[in-house]
XYZ file of C-alpha atoms in Angstrom:
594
model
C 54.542 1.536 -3.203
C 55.820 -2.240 -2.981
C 53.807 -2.556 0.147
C 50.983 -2.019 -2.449
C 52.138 -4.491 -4.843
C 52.944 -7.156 -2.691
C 49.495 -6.877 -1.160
C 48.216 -7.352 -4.564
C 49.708 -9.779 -5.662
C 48.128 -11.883 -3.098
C 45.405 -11.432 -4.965
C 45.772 -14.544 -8.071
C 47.361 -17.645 -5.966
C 47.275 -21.402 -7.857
C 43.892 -22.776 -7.772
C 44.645 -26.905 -7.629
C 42.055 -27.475 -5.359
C 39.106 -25.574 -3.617
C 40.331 -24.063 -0.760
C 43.168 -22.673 -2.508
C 40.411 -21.090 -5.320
C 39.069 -19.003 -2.180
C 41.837 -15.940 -2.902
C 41.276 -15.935 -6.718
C 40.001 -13.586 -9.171
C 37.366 -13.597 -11.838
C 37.488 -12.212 -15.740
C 34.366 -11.285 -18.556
C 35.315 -9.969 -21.622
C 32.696 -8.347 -23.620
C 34.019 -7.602 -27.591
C 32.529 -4.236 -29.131
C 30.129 -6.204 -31.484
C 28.275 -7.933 -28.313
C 28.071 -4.165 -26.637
C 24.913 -1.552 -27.379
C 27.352 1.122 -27.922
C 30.154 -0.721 -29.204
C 33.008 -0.445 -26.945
C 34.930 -3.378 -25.419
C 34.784 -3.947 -22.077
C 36.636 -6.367 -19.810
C 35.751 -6.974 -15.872
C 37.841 -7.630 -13.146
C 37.061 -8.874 -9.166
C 40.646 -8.731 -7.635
C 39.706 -11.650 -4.625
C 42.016 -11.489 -1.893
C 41.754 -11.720 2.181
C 45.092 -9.820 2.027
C 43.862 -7.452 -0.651
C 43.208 -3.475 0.180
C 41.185 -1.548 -2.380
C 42.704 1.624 -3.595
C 43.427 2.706 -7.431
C 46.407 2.899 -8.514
C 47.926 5.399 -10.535
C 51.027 6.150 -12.423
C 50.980 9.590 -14.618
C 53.145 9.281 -18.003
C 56.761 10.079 -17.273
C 59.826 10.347 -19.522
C 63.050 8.482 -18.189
C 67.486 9.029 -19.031
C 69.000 6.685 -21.387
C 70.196 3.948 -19.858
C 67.473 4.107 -16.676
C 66.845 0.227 -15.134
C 63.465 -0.351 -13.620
C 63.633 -2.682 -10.144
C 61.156 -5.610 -10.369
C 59.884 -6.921 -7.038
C 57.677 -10.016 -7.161
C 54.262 -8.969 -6.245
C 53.822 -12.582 -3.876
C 56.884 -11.960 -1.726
C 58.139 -8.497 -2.265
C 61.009 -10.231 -3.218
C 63.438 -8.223 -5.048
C 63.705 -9.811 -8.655
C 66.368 -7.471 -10.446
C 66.158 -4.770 -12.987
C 64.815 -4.466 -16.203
C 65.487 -1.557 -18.927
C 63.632 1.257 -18.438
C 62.181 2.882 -21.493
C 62.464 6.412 -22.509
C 59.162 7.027 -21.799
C 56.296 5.300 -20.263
C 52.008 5.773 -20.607
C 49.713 6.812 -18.095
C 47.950 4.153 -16.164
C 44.804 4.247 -14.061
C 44.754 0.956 -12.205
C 44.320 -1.805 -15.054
C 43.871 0.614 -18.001
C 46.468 2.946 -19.780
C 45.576 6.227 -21.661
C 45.588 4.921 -24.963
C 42.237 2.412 -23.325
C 45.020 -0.597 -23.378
C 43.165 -3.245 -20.581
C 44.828 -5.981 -18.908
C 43.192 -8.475 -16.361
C 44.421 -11.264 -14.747
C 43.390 -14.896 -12.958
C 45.795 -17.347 -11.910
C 45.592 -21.149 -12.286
C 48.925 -22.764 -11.236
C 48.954 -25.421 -13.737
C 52.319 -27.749 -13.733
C 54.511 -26.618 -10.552
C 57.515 -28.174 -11.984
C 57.265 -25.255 -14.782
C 58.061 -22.384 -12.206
C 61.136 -21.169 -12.318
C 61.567 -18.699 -8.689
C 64.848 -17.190 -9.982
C 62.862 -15.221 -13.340
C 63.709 -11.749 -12.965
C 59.631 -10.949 -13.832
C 56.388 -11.821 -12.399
C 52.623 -11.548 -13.467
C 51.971 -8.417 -11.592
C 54.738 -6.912 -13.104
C 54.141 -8.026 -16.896
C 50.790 -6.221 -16.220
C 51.429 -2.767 -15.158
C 55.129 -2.718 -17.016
C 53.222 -3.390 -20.622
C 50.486 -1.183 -19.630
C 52.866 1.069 -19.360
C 54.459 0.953 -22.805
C 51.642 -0.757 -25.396
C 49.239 1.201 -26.980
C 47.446 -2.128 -27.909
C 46.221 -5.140 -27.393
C 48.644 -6.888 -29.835
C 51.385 -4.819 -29.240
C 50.921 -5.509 -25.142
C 50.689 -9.727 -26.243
C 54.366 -8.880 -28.008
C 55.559 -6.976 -24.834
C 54.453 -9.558 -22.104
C 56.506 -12.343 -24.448
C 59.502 -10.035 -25.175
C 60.052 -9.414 -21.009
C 59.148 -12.870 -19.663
C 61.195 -14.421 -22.429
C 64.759 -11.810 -21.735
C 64.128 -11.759 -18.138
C 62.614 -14.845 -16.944
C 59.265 -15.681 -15.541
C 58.429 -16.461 -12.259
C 55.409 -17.360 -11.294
C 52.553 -19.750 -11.903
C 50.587 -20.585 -14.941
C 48.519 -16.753 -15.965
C 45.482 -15.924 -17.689
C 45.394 -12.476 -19.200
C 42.371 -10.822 -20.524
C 44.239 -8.240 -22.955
C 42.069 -5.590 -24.482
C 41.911 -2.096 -26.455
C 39.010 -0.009 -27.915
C 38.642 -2.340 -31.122
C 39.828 -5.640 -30.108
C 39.863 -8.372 -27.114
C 42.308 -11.236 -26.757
C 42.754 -13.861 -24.140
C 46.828 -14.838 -23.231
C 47.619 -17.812 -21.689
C 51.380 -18.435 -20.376
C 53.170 -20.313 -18.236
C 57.161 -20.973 -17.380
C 59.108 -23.519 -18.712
C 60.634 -24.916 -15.320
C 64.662 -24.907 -14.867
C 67.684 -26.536 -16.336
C 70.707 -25.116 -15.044
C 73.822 -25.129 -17.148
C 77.202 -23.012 -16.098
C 74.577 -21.549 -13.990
C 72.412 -20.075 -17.015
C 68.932 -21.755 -17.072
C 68.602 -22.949 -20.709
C 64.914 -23.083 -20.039
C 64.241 -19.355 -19.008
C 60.991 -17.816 -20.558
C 57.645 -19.420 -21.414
C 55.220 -21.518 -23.655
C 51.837 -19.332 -24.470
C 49.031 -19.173 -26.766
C 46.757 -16.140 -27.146
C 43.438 -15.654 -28.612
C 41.580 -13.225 -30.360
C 38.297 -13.156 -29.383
C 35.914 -12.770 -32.036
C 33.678 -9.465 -32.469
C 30.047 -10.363 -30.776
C 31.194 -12.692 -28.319
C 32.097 -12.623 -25.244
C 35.142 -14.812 -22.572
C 35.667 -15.775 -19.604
C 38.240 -16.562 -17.054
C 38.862 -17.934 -13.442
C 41.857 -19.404 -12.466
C 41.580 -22.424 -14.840
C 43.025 -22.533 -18.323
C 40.877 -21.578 -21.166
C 42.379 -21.974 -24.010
C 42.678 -25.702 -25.679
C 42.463 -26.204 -29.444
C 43.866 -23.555 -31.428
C 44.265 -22.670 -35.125
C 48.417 -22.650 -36.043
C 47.896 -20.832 -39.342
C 45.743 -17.769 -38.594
C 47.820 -15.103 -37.272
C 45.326 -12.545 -37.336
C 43.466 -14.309 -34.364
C 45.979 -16.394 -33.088
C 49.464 -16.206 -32.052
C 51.349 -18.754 -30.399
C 55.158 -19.580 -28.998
C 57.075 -21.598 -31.514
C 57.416 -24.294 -28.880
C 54.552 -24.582 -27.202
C 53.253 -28.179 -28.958
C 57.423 -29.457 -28.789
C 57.848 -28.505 -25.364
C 55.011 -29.894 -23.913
C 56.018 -33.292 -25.827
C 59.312 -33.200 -24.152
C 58.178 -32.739 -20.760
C 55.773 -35.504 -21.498
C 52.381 -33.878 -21.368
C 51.961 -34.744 -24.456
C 51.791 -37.196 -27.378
C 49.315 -36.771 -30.112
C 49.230 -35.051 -33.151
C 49.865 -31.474 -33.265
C 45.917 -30.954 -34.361
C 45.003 -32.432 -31.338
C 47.052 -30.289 -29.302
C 44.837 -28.424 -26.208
C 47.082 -25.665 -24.411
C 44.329 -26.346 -21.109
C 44.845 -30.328 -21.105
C 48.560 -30.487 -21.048
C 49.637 -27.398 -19.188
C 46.591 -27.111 -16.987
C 44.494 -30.291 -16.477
C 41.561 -30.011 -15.001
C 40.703 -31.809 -11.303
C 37.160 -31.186 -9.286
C 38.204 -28.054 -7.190
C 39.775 -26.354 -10.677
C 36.148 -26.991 -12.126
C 33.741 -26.426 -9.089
C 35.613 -23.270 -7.787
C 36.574 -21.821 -11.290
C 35.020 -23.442 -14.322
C 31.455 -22.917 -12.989
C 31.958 -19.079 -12.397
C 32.310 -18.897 -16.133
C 29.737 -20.726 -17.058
C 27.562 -18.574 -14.304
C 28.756 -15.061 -16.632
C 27.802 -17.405 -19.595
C 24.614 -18.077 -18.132
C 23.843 -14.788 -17.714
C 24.768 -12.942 -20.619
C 22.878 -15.687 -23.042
C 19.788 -16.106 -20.930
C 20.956 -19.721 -20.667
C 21.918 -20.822 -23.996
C 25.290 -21.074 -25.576
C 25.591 -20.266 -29.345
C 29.070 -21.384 -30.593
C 31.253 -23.018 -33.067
C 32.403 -26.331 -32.668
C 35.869 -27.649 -33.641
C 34.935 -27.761 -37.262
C 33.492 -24.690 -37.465
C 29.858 -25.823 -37.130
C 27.344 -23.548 -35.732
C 26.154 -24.822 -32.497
C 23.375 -23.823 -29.636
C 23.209 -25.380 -26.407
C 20.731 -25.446 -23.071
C 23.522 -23.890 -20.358
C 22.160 -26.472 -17.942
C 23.636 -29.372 -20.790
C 26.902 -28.330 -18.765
C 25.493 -28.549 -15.409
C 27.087 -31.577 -15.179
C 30.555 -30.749 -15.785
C 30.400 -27.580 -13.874
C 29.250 -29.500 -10.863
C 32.655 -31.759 -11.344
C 30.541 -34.785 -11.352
C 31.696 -35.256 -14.869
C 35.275 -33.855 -15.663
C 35.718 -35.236 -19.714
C 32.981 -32.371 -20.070
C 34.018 -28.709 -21.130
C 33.220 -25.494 -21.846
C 33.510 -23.159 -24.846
C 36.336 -20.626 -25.227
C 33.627 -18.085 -26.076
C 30.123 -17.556 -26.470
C 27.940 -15.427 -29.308
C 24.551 -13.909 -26.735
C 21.293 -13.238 -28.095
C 21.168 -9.818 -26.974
C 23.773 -7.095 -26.319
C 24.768 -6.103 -23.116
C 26.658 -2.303 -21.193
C 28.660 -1.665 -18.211
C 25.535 -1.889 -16.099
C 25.047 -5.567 -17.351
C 28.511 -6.591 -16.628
C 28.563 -5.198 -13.435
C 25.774 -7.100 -12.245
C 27.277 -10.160 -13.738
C 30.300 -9.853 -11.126
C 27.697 -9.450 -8.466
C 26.202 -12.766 -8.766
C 25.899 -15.857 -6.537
C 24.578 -18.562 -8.346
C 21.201 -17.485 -8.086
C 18.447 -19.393 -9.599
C 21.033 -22.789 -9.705
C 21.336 -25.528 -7.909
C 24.984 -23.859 -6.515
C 22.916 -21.161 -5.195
C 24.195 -20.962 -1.754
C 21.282 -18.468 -0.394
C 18.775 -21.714 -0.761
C 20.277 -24.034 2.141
C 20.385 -24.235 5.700
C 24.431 -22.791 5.679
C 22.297 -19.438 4.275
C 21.426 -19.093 8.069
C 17.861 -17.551 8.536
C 18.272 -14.464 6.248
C 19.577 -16.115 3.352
C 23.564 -15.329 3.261
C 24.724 -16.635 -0.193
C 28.564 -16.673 1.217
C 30.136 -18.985 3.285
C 33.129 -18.030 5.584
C 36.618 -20.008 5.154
C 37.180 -22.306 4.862
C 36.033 -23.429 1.516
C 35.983 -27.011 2.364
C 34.982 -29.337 5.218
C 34.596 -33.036 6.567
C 31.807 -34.316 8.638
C 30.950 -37.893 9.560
C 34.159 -38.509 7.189
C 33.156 -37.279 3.858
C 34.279 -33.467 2.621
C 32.250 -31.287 1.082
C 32.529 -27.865 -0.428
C 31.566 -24.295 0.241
C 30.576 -22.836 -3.789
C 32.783 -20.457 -4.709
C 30.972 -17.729 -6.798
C 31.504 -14.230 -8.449
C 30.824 -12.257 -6.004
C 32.509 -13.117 -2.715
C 33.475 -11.053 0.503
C 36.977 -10.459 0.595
C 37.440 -8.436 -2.634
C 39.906 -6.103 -2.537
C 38.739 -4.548 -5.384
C 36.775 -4.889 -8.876
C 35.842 -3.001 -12.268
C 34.943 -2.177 -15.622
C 37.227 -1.241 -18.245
C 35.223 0.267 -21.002
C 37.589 1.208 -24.130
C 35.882 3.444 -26.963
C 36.940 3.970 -30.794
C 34.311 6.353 -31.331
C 35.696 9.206 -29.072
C 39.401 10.041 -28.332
C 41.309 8.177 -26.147
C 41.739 11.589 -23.747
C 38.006 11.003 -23.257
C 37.201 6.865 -24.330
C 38.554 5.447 -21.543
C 36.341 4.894 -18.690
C 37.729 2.383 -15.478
C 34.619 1.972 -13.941
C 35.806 1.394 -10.270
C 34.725 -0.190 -6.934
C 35.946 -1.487 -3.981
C 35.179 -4.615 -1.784
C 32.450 -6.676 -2.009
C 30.613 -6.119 -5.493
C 26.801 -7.405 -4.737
C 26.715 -4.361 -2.172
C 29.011 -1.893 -3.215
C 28.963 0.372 -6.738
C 31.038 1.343 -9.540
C 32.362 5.220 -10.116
C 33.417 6.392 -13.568
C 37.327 7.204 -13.619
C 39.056 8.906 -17.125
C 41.782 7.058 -18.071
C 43.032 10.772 -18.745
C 42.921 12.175 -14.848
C 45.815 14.078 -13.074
C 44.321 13.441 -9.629
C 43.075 10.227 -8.248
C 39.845 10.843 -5.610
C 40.830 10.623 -2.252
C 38.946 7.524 -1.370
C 40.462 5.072 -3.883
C 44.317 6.862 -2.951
C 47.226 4.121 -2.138
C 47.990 4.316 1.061
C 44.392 5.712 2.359
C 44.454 2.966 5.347
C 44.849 -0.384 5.187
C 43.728 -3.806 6.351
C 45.479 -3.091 9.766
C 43.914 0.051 9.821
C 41.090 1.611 9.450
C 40.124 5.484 7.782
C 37.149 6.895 7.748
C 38.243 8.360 4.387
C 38.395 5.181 2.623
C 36.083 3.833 -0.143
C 37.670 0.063 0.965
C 36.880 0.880 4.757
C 32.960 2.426 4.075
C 31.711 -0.948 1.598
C 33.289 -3.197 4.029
C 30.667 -1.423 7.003
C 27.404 -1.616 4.425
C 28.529 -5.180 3.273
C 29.532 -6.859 6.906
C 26.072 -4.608 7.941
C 23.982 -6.562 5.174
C 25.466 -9.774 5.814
C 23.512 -10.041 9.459
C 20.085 -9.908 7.737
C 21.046 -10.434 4.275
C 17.818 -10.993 2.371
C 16.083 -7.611 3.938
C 19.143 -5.339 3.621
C 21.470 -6.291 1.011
C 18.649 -5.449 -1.785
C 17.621 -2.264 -0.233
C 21.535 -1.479 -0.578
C 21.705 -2.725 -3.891
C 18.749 -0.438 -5.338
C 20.840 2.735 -4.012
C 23.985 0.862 -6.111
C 21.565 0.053 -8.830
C 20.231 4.183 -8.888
C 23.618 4.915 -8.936
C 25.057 2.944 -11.567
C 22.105 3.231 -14.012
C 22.074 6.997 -14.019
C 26.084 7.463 -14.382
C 26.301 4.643 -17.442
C 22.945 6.005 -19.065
C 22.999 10.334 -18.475
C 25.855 11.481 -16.104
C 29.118 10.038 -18.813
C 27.272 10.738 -21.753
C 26.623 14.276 -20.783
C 30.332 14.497 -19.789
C 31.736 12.937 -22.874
C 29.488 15.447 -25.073
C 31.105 18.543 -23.246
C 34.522 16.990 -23.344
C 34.346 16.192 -26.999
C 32.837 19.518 -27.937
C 36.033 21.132 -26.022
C 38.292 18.744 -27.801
C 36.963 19.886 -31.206
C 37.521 23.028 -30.348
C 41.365 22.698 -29.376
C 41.334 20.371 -32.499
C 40.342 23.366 -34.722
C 42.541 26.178 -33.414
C 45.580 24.219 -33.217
C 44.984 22.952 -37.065
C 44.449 26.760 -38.130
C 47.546 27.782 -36.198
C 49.835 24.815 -37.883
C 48.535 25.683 -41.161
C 49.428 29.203 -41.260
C 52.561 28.309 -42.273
C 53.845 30.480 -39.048
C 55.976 29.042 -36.591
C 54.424 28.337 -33.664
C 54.755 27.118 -30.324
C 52.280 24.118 -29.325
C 51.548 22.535 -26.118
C 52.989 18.988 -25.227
C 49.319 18.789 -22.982
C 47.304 20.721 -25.762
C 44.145 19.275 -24.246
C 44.858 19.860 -20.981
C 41.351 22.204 -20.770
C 39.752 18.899 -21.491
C 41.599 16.710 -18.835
C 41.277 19.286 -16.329
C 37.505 18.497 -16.928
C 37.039 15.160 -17.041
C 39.130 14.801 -14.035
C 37.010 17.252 -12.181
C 34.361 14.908 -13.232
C 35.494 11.997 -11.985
C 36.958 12.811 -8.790
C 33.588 14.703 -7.736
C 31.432 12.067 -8.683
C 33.652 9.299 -6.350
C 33.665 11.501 -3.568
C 29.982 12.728 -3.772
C 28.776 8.516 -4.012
C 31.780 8.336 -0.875
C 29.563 10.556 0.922
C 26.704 9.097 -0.008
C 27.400 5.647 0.964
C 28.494 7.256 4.434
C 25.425 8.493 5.349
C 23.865 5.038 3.808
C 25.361 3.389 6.534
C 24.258 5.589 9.211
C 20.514 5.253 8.181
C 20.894 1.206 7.846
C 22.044 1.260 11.573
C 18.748 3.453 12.278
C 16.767 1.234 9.698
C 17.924 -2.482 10.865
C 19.189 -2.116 14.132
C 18.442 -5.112 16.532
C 16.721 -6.844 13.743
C 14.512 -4.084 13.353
C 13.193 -2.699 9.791
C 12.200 0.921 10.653
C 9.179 2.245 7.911
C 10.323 5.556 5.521
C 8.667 7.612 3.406
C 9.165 8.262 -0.305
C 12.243 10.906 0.302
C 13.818 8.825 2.611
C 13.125 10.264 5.963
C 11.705 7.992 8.738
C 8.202 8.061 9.476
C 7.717 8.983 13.172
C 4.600 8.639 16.516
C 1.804 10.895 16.015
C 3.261 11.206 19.887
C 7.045 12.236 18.931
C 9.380 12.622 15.906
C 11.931 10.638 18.077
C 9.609 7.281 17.790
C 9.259 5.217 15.140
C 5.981 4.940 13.549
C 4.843 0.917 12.908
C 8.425 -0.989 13.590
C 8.303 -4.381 11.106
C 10.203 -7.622 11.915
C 10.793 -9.779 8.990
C 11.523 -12.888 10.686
C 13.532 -15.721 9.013
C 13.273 -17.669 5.753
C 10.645 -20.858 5.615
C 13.650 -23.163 4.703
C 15.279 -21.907 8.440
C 11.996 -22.211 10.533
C 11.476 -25.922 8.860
C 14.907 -26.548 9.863
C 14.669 -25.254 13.574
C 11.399 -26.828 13.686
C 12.704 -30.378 12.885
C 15.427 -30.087 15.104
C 14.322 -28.604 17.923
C 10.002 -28.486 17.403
C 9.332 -30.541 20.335
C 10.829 -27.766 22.953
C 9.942 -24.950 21.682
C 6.323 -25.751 20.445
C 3.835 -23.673 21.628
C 1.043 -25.342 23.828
């Protein structure tokens, strides 16, 4: 279990320049007013080269008086003390709970001098302890402040997407350093600001503060610690008025790699979701609509007095399937799009191995660091409903390694069994099981990444097939049988508690209905496991030795007239027209042909 942890917690490391962005993790938050069916939804990318990809699960439990819970920092494995347990803790499915509580992270570092290494909690564990024991969003914000305030804090400056089936904040903390006195530190806890974010837009996060401006008398959609303007004075990051105050500028300033590596991956989900134009208020609550490509300039970190909007208001509203595309994305169609130069190789590889940047003839330069990368350990969907009971609203829509060529599978929040390809412990990056959702994407994706532009799409249309027919038929049909069972549980148990009889009632009364949805889920990750198997077996037949073998319609190969052991008409694809000009400019005159 803290083998687990500490392996994810390698996961959200300080981002102060760009190589140190290349472990780091990615955020969207979609609010229920900016969704077609209006539920919230928050994604994740958990970016690690330490990272394994496995869910993890902890069933609700009821604990003794007087139980302590062990915190070990999820960095180290460090041993950080104990905390109070409470009497009894919620179900969570790797970053959701069963009352469809979300909570995401990215890490940005921010002021080192602010860490304190002896707080008795870390970010990891603020995560899955107030999952654990919030059955909100504002309730969680209230938890994460209550432990890192009695206990300590620990780690680096956080960003915390915090979300449940009606509402979607964004929490920004960070530690308030050390000041030892009869060996108390007088400093212990931390400064923080959270937001809510309003209904019909959407956030983003990436290991760079987001948060700067705030409004200091609107509790409803902002809450705040009492010190956060005062302490940032007396540490000096500050000095203006407290209107002026921006949470990002003196806890978190910005430098090129925080803003190339982090700031542009939000403004690539903006991009996306507003077909490239940013509708907004501004600072005195004037409506305002901007060209994305306005921003280019900051983004690129040519020009770092630019910024970007907390939040966004798109044009048209977006599902699961939307957002899961928007963590598959590489900069494509923008001048960061790494697929579109020479480093792309000749099949057009829009990643870059580490590390993220280089020197040549004396100047450095940078590898982009986009949404999608390689070493994910593992990514998702939360998708929290009002309209359906939380036994059957929440949906963790979860994957495993690389998202651009790997797929999503719809997990209740509710289940009592986790499929065995996403179990802890299932391998691990020493070694390898054939069981393994982590181990099976990493074959198709380091399989694609040899002849990228031919295979990776035909990959992504069986993720695509997959995807489109779970989000639009497959959970629909399952929610309408689980909801039609709930009713029905509903109904009896309200006829037996009004007959004035005494009667015994279950403490799982819907356990018919978790029984199914947990069927549900487990079958459909294990069928797509199997499917994704035998995917690639026929990409080795399909692509082997740069090969593209023809099919037909149902997928078998097309064979010799002569023998069904021969392929009909084998294709090559070549190489892009940007890697033969290349090749032919450096190297034309010996290998012309005369």
């Amino acid at each position: 279990m803290r083998k687990t942890i500490l392996k994810l917690a390698l996961t959200a490391l300080a981002v102060l320049t760009i190589e140190s962005g290349s472990e780091a993790c990615t955020n969207v938050i979609i609010t229920r007013g900016a969704t077609r069916d209006g539920s919230v939804l928050v994604s994740y990318a958990a970016d690690s080269h330490y990272l394994f990809g496995e869910l993890y699960y902890h069933p609700a439990k009821d604990w003794k008086a007087g139980k302590m819970l062990p915190i070990y920092e999820w960095d180290t494995n460090r041993y950080l003390g104990e905390i109070d347990q409470v009497p009894h803790t919620f179900q969570t499915v790797g970053n959701m709970n069963e009352y469809q509580v979300i909570i995401t992270e990215t890490t940005w570092g921010g002021r080192p001098e602010l860490e304190d290494k002896n707080g008795g909690i870390d970010y990891g564990s603020l995560i899955y302890v107030t999952l654990q024991r919030a059955k909100s969003a504002r309730e969680a914000i209230d938890i994460i402040v209550d432990l890192a305030n009695t206990y300590g804090y620990c780690s680096e400056g956080e960003t915390f997407s915090i979300a449940d089936k009606n509402e979607a904040w964004i929490m920004e903390l960070i530690g308030k350093g050390v000041n030892m006195k009869n060996g108390v530190n007088t400093q212990k806890g931390i400064v923080w600001v959270a937001v809510r974010i309003p209904d019909g837009a959407i956030c983003a996060h990436a290991n760079q503060a987001r948060i700067g401006k705030f409004p200091m008398d609107d509790p409803d959609n902002c809450l705040y610690a009492p010190d956060v303007i005062s302490f940032a004075r007396r540490k000096g990051y500050f000095d203006g008025l407290d209107s002026e105050f921006s949470f990002k500028k003196a806890y978190c300033p910005v430098d090129f790699g925080t803003v190339r590596g982090c700031d542009a991956r939000v403004w690539s989900a903006f991009n996306i979701l507003t077909d490239g134009w940013f509708s907004f208020y501004d600072e005195e609550g004037n409506p305002v609509t901007r060209d994305a490509y306005n921003y280019l300039d900051y983004v690129l970190g040519h020009n770092l007095d630019g910024d970007l909007p907390l939040y966004v208001f798109p044009r048209k509203k977006a599902g699961v399937k939307e957002l899961a595309d928007v963590m598959r994305d590489h900069y494509e169609g923008t001048p960061m799009d790494m697929s579109q130069d020479i480093g792309a190789g000749g099949n057009g590889l829009p990643y870059r191995w580490r590390p993220m940047e280089w020197e040549f003839d004396g100047k450095k330069y940078v590898n982009e660091r986009a949404i999608a990368t390689q070493q994910t350990g593992f990514w998702m969907v939360g998708q929290a409903r009002n309209y359906v009971p939380d036994v059957v609203g929440g949906i963790l829509w979860f994957g495993t390694d690389d998202a651009a060529t790997s797929y999503l599978t719809p997990i209740y929040t509710s289940i009592t069994k986790v499929p065995d390809c996403f179990k802890e412990g299932n391998g691990d990056l020493l070694h390898y099981s054939p069981t393994s959702s982590f181990w099976i994407n990493n074959r198709v994706a380091n399989a694609c990444y040899r002849m990228y532009n031919i295979m990776a799409p035909y990959v992504r249309a069986k993720a695509d097939a997959f995807e489109l027919e779970q989000a639009e038929h497959k959970t629909h049909s399952v929610d309408s049988m689980a909801v039609v069972m709930y009713n029905e549980i509903a109904i009896k148990l309200q006829k037996k508690i009004s007959s004035g009889k005494d009667v015994m009632v279950s403490r799982t009364p819907f356990a018919k209905v978790v029984k199914y949805v947990t069927d549900c889920s487990v079958k459909t990750a294990q069928d797509q496991f199997k499917a994704w198997q035998k995917l690639e077996e026929e990409l080795l037949v399909k692509f082997i030795d740069g090969n593209v073998k023809p099919q037909n319609e149902d997928g078998t190969f097309r064979h010799s007239e002569y023998s069904e052991g021969v392929p009909e008409k084998i294709e090559w694809p070549g190489y892009t027209e940007l890697w033969k000009e290349t090749v032919v400019q450096e190297h034309g005159e010996i290998i012309q042909v005369r």
